[in-house]
Coordinates of C-alpha atoms and ligand atoms in Angstrom, one line a residue:
M1 CA 82.6 166.8 86.8
A2 CA 85.6 168.4 85.2
D3 CA 86.2 170.4 88.4
D4 CA 85.9 167.2 90.4
M5 CA 88.7 165.7 88.4
T6 CA 91.1 168.6 88.5
A7 CA 90.9 169.4 92.2
P8 CA 92.8 167.0 94.5
L9 CA 90.4 164.8 96.4
L10 CA 92.4 165.2 99.6
T11 CA 94.4 168.1 100.6
E12 CA 96.0 166.2 103.5
D13 CA 98.1 163.2 103.0
Y14 CA 96.8 160.3 105.1
S15 CA 99.7 158.0 104.6
D16 CA 102.1 157.5 107.4
D17 CA 104.7 156.0 105.1
Q18 CA 107.3 158.4 103.5
T19 CA 107.4 156.2 100.3
L20 CA 103.6 156.7 99.9
S21 CA 103.6 160.4 100.5
R22 CA 104.6 161.2 96.9
P23 CA 104.8 157.7 95.5
T24 CA 105.1 156.9 91.8
V25 CA 102.4 154.3 91.0
A26 CA 102.7 152.4 87.8
V27 CA 99.7 151.3 85.7
L28 CA 100.5 148.6 83.1
G29 CA 98.1 148.7 80.1
S30 CA 96.7 151.9 78.5
G31 CA 93.1 150.8 78.0
D32 CA 89.9 152.2 79.5
F33 CA 90.5 151.2 83.1
S34 CA 94.1 152.4 83.0
R35 CA 93.1 155.8 81.8
S36 CA 90.3 156.3 84.4
L37 CA 92.6 155.0 87.2
A38 CA 95.4 157.2 86.2
V39 CA 93.1 160.3 86.2
R40 CA 91.8 159.4 89.6
L41 CA 95.3 158.8 91.0
V42 CA 96.6 162.1 89.6
S43 CA 93.7 164.0 91.1
S44 CA 94.4 162.3 94.4
G45 CA 98.0 163.7 94.4
V46 CA 99.8 160.6 93.3
R47 CA 102.5 160.5 90.7
V48 CA 101.6 158.1 87.9
V49 CA 103.5 156.3 85.2
V50 CA 101.6 154.3 82.6
G51 CA 103.4 151.3 80.9
S52 CA 102.3 150.3 77.4
R53 CA 103.5 147.8 74.9
C54 CA 103.6 150.5 72.3
V55 CA 103.7 154.1 73.7
N56 CA 103.5 155.6 70.2
R57 CA 100.1 154.2 69.7
I58 CA 98.6 156.2 72.6
P59 CA 96.8 159.3 71.1
P60 CA 98.1 162.6 72.5
G61 CA 95.8 163.9 75.3
L62 CA 94.4 160.5 76.2
F63 CA 96.1 160.7 79.6
P64 CA 96.5 163.9 81.7
D65 CA 99.8 165.7 81.1
A66 CA 100.9 164.8 84.7
V67 CA 101.0 161.1 83.7
A68 CA 104.3 159.8 82.4
L69 CA 104.1 157.3 79.5
R70 CA 106.8 154.6 79.3
N71 CA 107.2 151.1 77.9
Q72 CA 106.1 148.4 80.3
E73 CA 109.6 147.7 81.7
G74 CA 110.3 151.4 82.2
A75 CA 107.1 152.0 84.1
A76 CA 107.5 148.9 86.3
A77 CA 111.1 150.1 87.2
Q78 CA 109.9 153.6 87.9
A79 CA 107.2 152.4 90.3
A80 CA 108.1 153.0 93.9
C81 CA 106.1 150.2 95.2
V82 CA 102.6 149.7 93.7
V83 CA 102.0 148.5 90.2
F84 CA 98.4 148.1 88.9
L85 CA 97.9 145.5 86.2
A86 CA 95.1 147.1 84.0
L87 CA 95.0 144.3 81.5
F88 CA 93.0 141.1 81.0
P89 CA 94.3 138.1 83.0
E90 CA 94.9 136.1 79.9
H91 CA 97.7 138.6 79.1
Y92 CA 99.5 138.3 82.5
G93 CA 101.8 135.7 81.0
S94 CA 103.2 138.4 78.6
L95 CA 104.6 140.2 81.6
L96 CA 106.8 137.3 82.7
G97 CA 109.9 139.0 81.3
L98 CA 109.4 141.7 84.0
R99 CA 109.6 139.3 86.9
S100 CA 112.9 140.7 88.2
V101 CA 111.7 144.3 87.9
L102 CA 108.5 143.5 89.7
A103 CA 110.1 141.4 92.5
G104 CA 109.3 142.9 95.9
K105 CA 106.6 145.2 94.5
V106 CA 102.9 145.2 95.1
L107 CA 101.0 143.9 92.1
V108 CA 97.3 145.0 92.1
D109 CA 95.1 142.7 90.1
V110 CA 92.0 144.6 89.0
S111 CA 90.5 141.9 86.8
N112 CA 87.1 140.4 87.0
A113 CA 86.1 136.8 86.5
E114 CA 84.9 135.9 83.0
M115 CA 81.8 134.2 84.2
L116 CA 80.0 133.0 87.3
N117 CA 80.6 129.4 88.6
I118 CA 84.2 129.1 87.5
Y119 CA 86.0 126.5 89.6
G120 CA 89.8 126.5 90.3
P121 CA 92.1 129.3 91.3
S122 CA 91.2 132.9 90.9
N123 CA 93.0 135.3 88.5
A124 CA 94.8 136.8 91.5
E125 CA 95.9 133.4 92.7
R126 CA 97.2 132.5 89.3
L127 CA 99.0 135.9 89.2
A128 CA 100.6 135.1 92.5
E129 CA 101.9 131.8 91.1
L130 CA 103.4 133.6 88.1
F131 CA 105.1 136.2 90.2
P132 CA 106.1 134.5 93.5
E133 CA 108.5 137.3 94.4
S134 CA 105.9 140.0 94.2
L135 CA 103.1 140.8 96.7
V136 CA 99.8 140.3 94.9
V137 CA 96.8 142.2 96.1
K138 CA 93.3 141.9 94.7
G139 CA 91.3 145.1 94.5
F140 CA 89.5 147.8 92.6
N141 CA 87.8 145.3 90.2
T142 CA 84.4 146.2 91.6
V143 CA 84.9 149.8 90.7
S144 CA 83.9 150.7 87.1
T145 CA 85.7 153.3 84.9
W146 CA 82.7 155.5 85.4
E147 CA 83.0 155.4 89.2
L148 CA 86.7 156.1 88.9
Q149 CA 86.0 159.2 86.8
T150 CA 83.0 160.6 88.7
G151 CA 85.2 161.7 91.6
A152 CA 84.8 161.1 95.3
H153 CA 81.2 162.4 95.6
D154 CA 79.2 160.1 93.2
G155 CA 79.4 156.4 92.4
S156 CA 80.1 153.5 94.8
K157 CA 82.9 154.2 97.2
Q158 CA 83.5 150.7 98.4
V159 CA 86.6 148.9 97.3
L160 CA 87.0 145.2 98.2
I161 CA 90.7 144.3 98.9
C162 CA 92.4 141.0 99.8
S163 CA 95.9 139.6 99.9
N164 CA 98.1 137.1 101.6
S165 CA 100.7 139.9 102.2
T166 CA 99.8 142.2 105.1
D167 CA 102.3 144.8 104.0
G168 CA 101.1 144.8 100.4
K169 CA 97.5 145.0 101.6
R170 CA 98.2 147.9 104.0
K171 CA 99.8 149.9 101.2
V172 CA 96.8 149.4 98.8
L173 CA 94.4 150.1 101.6
Q174 CA 96.2 153.4 102.2
L175 CA 96.2 154.3 98.6
A176 CA 92.5 153.5 98.2
R177 CA 91.7 155.8 101.1
Q178 CA 93.9 158.5 99.6
M179 CA 91.8 158.2 96.4
G180 CA 88.6 158.8 98.3
F181 CA 87.4 155.2 98.5
H182 CA 86.2 153.2 101.4
P183 CA 88.4 150.1 101.2
L184 CA 87.1 146.9 102.8
D185 CA 89.7 144.3 103.9
M186 CA 88.3 140.9 102.8
G187 CA 91.2 138.8 104.2
G188 CA 93.6 136.5 102.4
L189 CA 94.0 135.9 98.7
P190 CA 91.5 133.0 98.5
A191 CA 88.8 135.7 99.0
A192 CA 89.7 136.9 95.5
R193 CA 87.4 134.2 94.0
E194 CA 84.4 135.8 95.6
I195 CA 85.6 139.4 94.8
E196 CA 86.1 138.5 91.2
V197 CA 82.6 137.4 90.6
T198 CA 81.0 140.3 92.6
S199 CA 80.6 142.5 89.5
L200 CA 79.0 139.7 87.5
R201 CA 76.1 139.1 89.9
L202 CA 72.8 140.4 88.7
F203 CA 70.9 141.9 91.6
P204 CA 71.7 139.0 94.0
S205 CA 69.5 140.4 96.8
W206 CA 66.6 141.0 94.5
S207 CA 66.1 137.7 92.8
G208 CA 64.1 136.0 95.6
P209 CA 61.8 139.0 96.2
V210 CA 61.2 139.5 92.4
V211 CA 60.5 135.8 91.8
L212 CA 58.1 135.8 94.8
T213 CA 56.3 139.0 93.5
F214 CA 56.0 137.5 90.0
L215 CA 54.6 134.2 91.4
L216 CA 52.1 136.0 93.5
F217 CA 51.0 138.1 90.5
L218 CA 50.7 134.9 88.4
F219 CA 48.6 133.3 91.1
F220 CA 46.1 136.2 91.5
Y221 CA 46.0 136.8 87.8
T222 CA 45.3 133.2 87.0
Y223 CA 42.7 133.0 89.8
G224 CA 41.0 136.1 88.5
F225 CA 41.1 134.8 85.0
L226 CA 39.4 131.5 86.0
R227 CA 36.9 133.1 88.3
G228 CA 35.9 136.1 86.2
I229 CA 36.6 135.2 82.6
L230 CA 37.1 131.5 81.8
L231 CA 34.5 129.8 84.0
P232 CA 31.7 132.3 83.2
S233 CA 32.6 132.0 79.5
I234 CA 32.4 128.2 79.5
L235 CA 29.7 127.5 82.1
Q236 CA 27.5 130.5 81.7
G237 CA 28.1 131.3 78.1
S238 CA 29.1 134.9 79.0
R239 CA 30.8 136.4 76.0
D240 CA 33.1 139.4 75.5
L241 CA 34.8 139.0 78.8
F242 CA 38.4 138.5 77.5
Y243 CA 39.0 142.3 77.1
R244 CA 39.4 142.3 80.9
L245 CA 42.7 140.5 80.6
A246 CA 44.6 143.6 79.5
L247 CA 43.7 146.1 82.2
E248 CA 41.0 145.2 84.6
L249 CA 42.5 141.9 85.7
V250 CA 46.0 143.4 86.0
N251 CA 44.5 146.2 88.1
E252 CA 42.8 143.7 90.4
S253 CA 45.9 141.6 90.8
L254 CA 48.4 144.4 91.5
P255 CA 46.9 145.7 94.7
A256 CA 46.5 142.1 95.9
V257 CA 50.2 141.5 95.3
A258 CA 51.1 144.8 96.9
L259 CA 49.1 144.0 100.0
V260 CA 50.4 140.4 100.5
I261 CA 54.0 141.5 99.9
L262 CA 53.7 144.4 102.4
A263 CA 52.3 141.9 104.9
L264 CA 55.3 139.6 104.3
V265 CA 57.6 142.5 105.1
Y266 CA 56.1 142.7 108.6
L267 CA 55.5 139.0 109.0
A268 CA 59.3 138.3 109.0
G269 CA 59.7 140.6 112.0
L270 CA 56.8 139.0 113.8
F271 CA 58.2 135.5 113.3
A272 CA 61.6 136.8 114.7
A273 CA 59.8 138.2 117.7
F274 CA 57.8 134.9 118.3
V275 CA 61.0 132.9 117.9
Q276 CA 62.8 135.1 120.5
L277 CA 59.8 134.8 122.9
W278 CA 59.7 131.1 122.6
R279 CA 63.5 130.6 123.0
G280 CA 63.7 133.2 125.8
T281 CA 66.9 134.7 124.4
K282 CA 68.1 136.8 121.5
Y283 CA 71.6 135.1 121.6
Q284 CA 70.6 132.2 119.4
R285 CA 70.8 132.6 115.6
F286 CA 67.6 132.6 113.6
P287 CA 67.2 129.8 111.2
S288 CA 68.8 130.7 107.8
W289 CA 65.4 131.0 106.0
L290 CA 64.3 133.6 108.5
D291 CA 67.6 135.4 108.4
N292 CA 67.3 135.6 104.6
W293 CA 63.7 136.7 104.8
L294 CA 64.6 139.5 107.3
Q295 CA 67.4 140.7 105.0
R296 CA 65.1 140.9 102.0
R297 CA 62.5 143.2 103.7
K298 CA 63.7 146.3 102.0
Q299 CA 63.4 144.7 98.6
L300 CA 60.0 143.3 99.4
G301 CA 58.8 146.7 100.6
L302 CA 60.0 148.5 97.5
L303 CA 58.3 145.9 95.3
S304 CA 55.1 146.3 97.2
F305 CA 55.4 150.1 96.6
L306 CA 55.9 149.5 92.9
C307 CA 52.8 147.3 92.7
A308 CA 50.8 149.8 94.7
A309 CA 52.0 152.7 92.5
L310 CA 51.1 150.8 89.3
H311 CA 47.7 150.1 90.8
G312 CA 47.3 153.8 91.4
V313 CA 48.2 154.7 87.8
Y314 CA 46.0 152.0 86.4
S315 CA 43.1 153.2 88.5
V316 CA 43.5 156.8 87.4
C317 CA 43.4 155.6 83.8
Q318 CA 40.0 153.8 84.4
P319 CA 37.8 156.7 83.3
L320 CA 39.7 157.0 80.0
R321 CA 38.7 153.4 79.0
R322 CA 36.3 152.9 76.2
V323 CA 34.4 150.3 78.3
T324 CA 33.8 152.8 81.2
Q325 CA 32.6 155.5 78.8
H326 CA 30.3 153.0 77.1
R327 CA 28.8 151.8 80.4
L328 CA 28.3 155.4 81.6
T329 CA 26.6 156.7 78.5
N330 CA 24.4 153.6 78.2
A331 CA 23.3 153.9 81.8
A332 CA 22.5 157.6 81.3
Y333 CA 20.6 156.8 78.1
R334 CA 18.6 154.1 79.8
Q335 CA 17.7 156.4 82.7
V336 CA 16.7 159.2 80.4
K337 CA 14.6 156.8 78.4
A338 CA 12.9 155.4 81.5
G339 CA 12.5 158.9 83.0
T340 CA 14.3 157.8 86.1
E341 CA 17.2 159.3 88.1
E342 CA 19.9 157.5 90.1
P343 CA 19.0 157.9 93.8
W344 CA 21.6 159.4 96.2
D345 CA 22.9 156.4 98.1
E346 CA 24.5 157.9 101.2
L347 CA 26.2 154.6 102.2
A348 CA 27.7 154.0 98.8
V349 CA 29.0 157.6 98.6
W350 CA 30.7 157.2 102.0
R351 CA 32.1 153.9 101.0
S352 CA 33.7 155.2 97.8
E353 CA 35.0 158.3 99.6
L354 CA 36.6 156.3 102.4
Y355 CA 37.9 153.6 100.0
L356 CA 39.7 156.2 97.8
S357 CA 41.0 158.3 100.7
C358 CA 42.5 155.2 102.5
G359 CA 44.1 154.1 99.2
V360 CA 45.7 157.5 98.5
L361 CA 46.9 157.9 102.1
G362 CA 48.3 154.3 102.1
L363 CA 50.2 155.0 98.9
G364 CA 51.5 158.2 100.3
V365 CA 52.9 156.6 103.4
L366 CA 54.3 153.7 101.4
S367 CA 56.2 156.3 99.2
L368 CA 57.7 157.8 102.4
L369 CA 58.9 154.3 103.4
A370 CA 60.4 153.8 99.9
I371 CA 62.2 157.2 100.0
T372 CA 63.7 156.5 103.4
S373 CA 65.0 153.1 102.2
V374 CA 67.3 155.0 99.8
P375 CA 70.7 154.8 101.5
S376 CA 71.5 158.6 101.1
V377 CA 68.2 159.4 102.8
G378 CA 68.2 156.6 105.4
N379 CA 71.8 157.6 106.5
T380 CA 70.5 161.0 107.6
L381 CA 68.1 159.4 110.1
N382 CA 69.2 158.1 113.5
W383 CA 68.1 154.6 114.6
R384 CA 65.0 155.8 116.4
E385 CA 63.8 157.8 113.4
F386 CA 64.5 155.0 111.0
T387 CA 62.6 152.4 113.1
F388 CA 59.8 154.9 113.5
V389 CA 59.4 155.3 109.8
Q390 CA 60.1 151.7 108.7
S391 CA 58.1 150.0 111.5
G392 CA 55.7 152.6 112.9
L393 CA 54.7 154.2 109.6
G394 CA 55.0 150.8 107.9
Y395 CA 52.2 149.4 110.1
V396 CA 50.2 152.6 109.3
A397 CA 50.6 151.9 105.6
L398 CA 49.5 148.3 106.1
T399 CA 46.4 149.3 108.2
L400 CA 45.4 151.9 105.6
S401 CA 45.9 149.4 102.8
I402 CA 43.7 146.9 104.6
M403 CA 41.0 149.5 105.2
H404 CA 41.2 150.5 101.5
T405 CA 40.5 146.8 100.7
L406 CA 37.8 146.4 103.2
F407 CA 36.0 149.6 102.2
F408 CA 36.2 148.4 98.7
G409 CA 34.6 145.1 99.7
W410 CA 32.1 146.7 102.1
D411 CA 29.1 144.4 102.4
F412 CA 29.7 143.0 99.0
A413 CA 31.9 140.3 100.5
F414 CA 28.9 138.8 102.3
H415 CA 26.7 138.5 99.1
I416 CA 26.3 135.2 97.5
E417 CA 27.0 136.7 94.1
A418 CA 30.5 137.5 95.3
Y419 CA 31.3 133.7 95.3
P420 CA 30.7 132.5 91.8
F421 CA 31.8 128.8 91.5
Y422 CA 32.5 129.0 95.3
M423 CA 35.5 131.2 94.6
P424 CA 35.9 134.3 96.9
P425 CA 36.9 137.6 95.3
I426 CA 40.6 138.4 94.9
F427 CA 40.6 141.2 97.4
L428 CA 39.2 138.9 100.1
L429 CA 41.9 136.4 99.5
A430 CA 44.6 139.1 99.6
A431 CA 43.3 140.6 102.9
V432 CA 43.6 137.4 104.9
L433 CA 47.4 137.5 105.5
P434 CA 47.6 141.2 106.3
C435 CA 44.8 140.9 108.8
I436 CA 46.6 138.0 110.5
V437 CA 49.8 140.2 110.6
L438 CA 48.0 143.1 112.1
L439 CA 46.3 141.0 114.8
S440 CA 49.6 139.3 115.6
R441 CA 51.2 142.7 116.0
C442 CA 48.4 143.8 118.4
F443 CA 49.0 140.6 120.4
L444 CA 52.7 141.5 120.7
L445 CA 51.7 144.9 122.0
L446 CA 49.9 143.4 125.0
P447 CA 51.9 144.7 128.1
C448 CA 52.8 141.3 129.4
I449 CA 54.2 140.2 126.0
S450 CA 55.8 143.4 125.0
S451 CA 57.7 143.8 128.3
R452 CA 59.1 140.3 128.1
L453 CA 60.1 140.9 124.5
S454 CA 61.8 144.2 125.2
R455 CA 63.7 142.6 128.2
I456 CA 64.9 139.8 125.8
R457 CA 66.0 142.5 123.3
R458 CA 68.0 144.2 126.1
G459 CA 69.9 141.0 126.8
W460 CA 67.7 139.2 129.4
E461 CA 67.7 135.4 129.0
S462 CA 65.3 132.8 130.5
K463 CA 66.9 130.4 133.0
R464 CA 66.7 127.7 130.4
N465 CA 69.2 129.6 128.2
C466 CA 71.3 131.8 130.5
P467 CA 74.8 130.3 130.5
V468 CA 75.6 131.8 134.0
F469 CA 72.5 130.1 135.5
Q470 CA 73.3 126.8 133.8
H471 CA 76.9 126.8 135.0
H472 CA 75.6 127.5 138.6
H473 CA 73.0 124.7 138.2
L474 CA 75.6 122.2 137.1
Q475 CA 77.9 123.2 140.1
V476 CA 75.0 122.7 142.5
N477 CA 74.3 119.3 141.1
G478 CA 78.0 118.4 141.5
V479 CA 78.8 118.1 137.8
P480 CA 82.4 119.3 137.2
Ligands
NAP1 P1 91.1 147.4 77.6 O1 90.6 148.7 77.4 O2 91.0 146.4 76.5 O3 92.7 147.6 78.0 C1 93.5 146.4 78.1 C2 94.9 146.9 77.9 O4 95.8 145.8 78.2 C3 95.3 147.3 76.5 O5 95.0 148.6 76.3 C4 96.8 147.0 76.4 O6 97.5 148.2 76.6 C5 97.1 146.1 77.6 N1 97.8 144.8 77.2 C6 98.9 144.4 77.8 N2 99.3 143.3 77.3 C7 98.5 142.9 76.3 C8 98.4 141.8 75.4 N3 99.3 140.8 75.4 N4 97.3 141.8 74.6 C9 96.4 142.8 74.6 N5 96.4 143.8 75.5 C10 97.5 143.9 76.3 O7 90.5 146.8 78.9 P2 90.0 147.5 80.2 O8 88.6 147.8 80.1 O9 90.9 148.6 80.5 O10 90.2 146.3 81.3 C11 91.5 146.0 81.8 C12 91.3 145.2 83.1 O11 90.6 146.0 84.1 C13 90.5 143.9 82.9 O12 91.1 142.9 83.6 C14 89.2 144.2 83.4 O13 88.5 143.0 84.0 C15 89.5 145.2 84.6 N6 88.4 146.1 84.9 C16 87.8 146.8 84.0 C17 86.7 147.7 84.3 C18 86.1 148.6 83.3 O14 85.1 149.3 83.6 N7 86.6 148.7 82.1 C19 86.2 147.7 85.6 C20 86.8 146.8 86.5 C21 87.9 146.0 86.2 P3 98.8 148.4 75.8 O15 98.5 148.2 74.4 O16 99.1 149.9 76.0 O17 99.9 147.6 76.3

């Protein structure tokens, strides 16, 4: 990391502006963000001056030697154009005395909002009101001190930038590029409200899938508890069943959740295909619920993988359980006592071999899907490879998981004992949706359907939707 920070990030200067080729950039404030920013700027070949209220208080060696330390006014005056405000927004007022020095300069507001759901102007908009003669640009607040220090190779590279001043924004965009970031122009200063809360959001794209996974787990767990523990205890007087809550029931619910979630990943795509077939065009937006669902497929897939992996680990632990050991030794003891031997059941042997093999293979393919959904891996694949893995292998994983479930159920699903209190076993409930998804996918593969779908996806539209045809139709009917 030390090497990263000493070597310039870019040997070439990308700026087309002479002022920016060796600009002096000022950073007001000498805290954590200021230090990391100064280090990154210096390593990008930029001259830096840091402005502090009290230079003497800065311990020697805190900033690189190349960084000049001045009082706030001296630093602001020395800045060629860009001045970063690395202080909290409540202290912006203390800079009002520097208005004239900062006039005409680009002020970069790096602050974050204090909390979500704050109404009124953003920090950047308030800064623009305080310094009307400066060009206020919002940016760099989504980058942490760690990301600034880890160099150009690690950490997030995206920097969101907005401003009402095109010139100010252009300069900050150039500087961000020179520092090795990927700046994203978010438009005018009102966008600062959204940018300022970005860092406060807690996994925004994960909340829906996580809640759904949790609810599904709760459903299967409660169902299994009623069917296998509570009702037998109350109605049949079965005792000593509650130990199943800790491991057995969790291990029954996890694969059910994994299977249903995996089916939901592919159900979204099927819905989209059916909507396009029904509309006869791909140029109409999907309803927002379907759009959201489609965008959450990656998260759903990863959660399905997590549940399946946990199921695998729980299953491997099964023989270690005291209950399993107790049952095995007791069964062996009874057989020895009765002088009998467990007969070789060819069908049961095949069943357990196939059931385990499909489960292991399904988990293996799922892990491949999970790995390719990591951006650094996914980015190395072209579109065809990515869809082959995510769609082709995804359906293979779904099929193997269904087979794992069905081999587990085997003929047991058709026995009356499998339905105590008229409640079907968990695995049977969990297999319904995946089977529907798989059958629907087969339906879409029918040549007459798949050829229409691929024509729609290449831009063909039915007469009902084609704007050219409609225009012609209106002209023929004499409508101007
Ligand atoms: P910090 O370590 O507390 O530094 C703030 C600096 O503000 C102080 O060192 C102080 O430097 C200066 N300052 C100027 N006027 C001040 C006043 N009247 N009262 C108190 N301090 C004053 O904070 P920070 O972590 O660097 O954060 C600074 C800004 O960067 C914040 O707006 C924060 O939201 C933003 N930010 C931080 C991070 C991060 O990872 N830390 C990430 C993104 C954005 P002098 O004493 O030298 O004047």
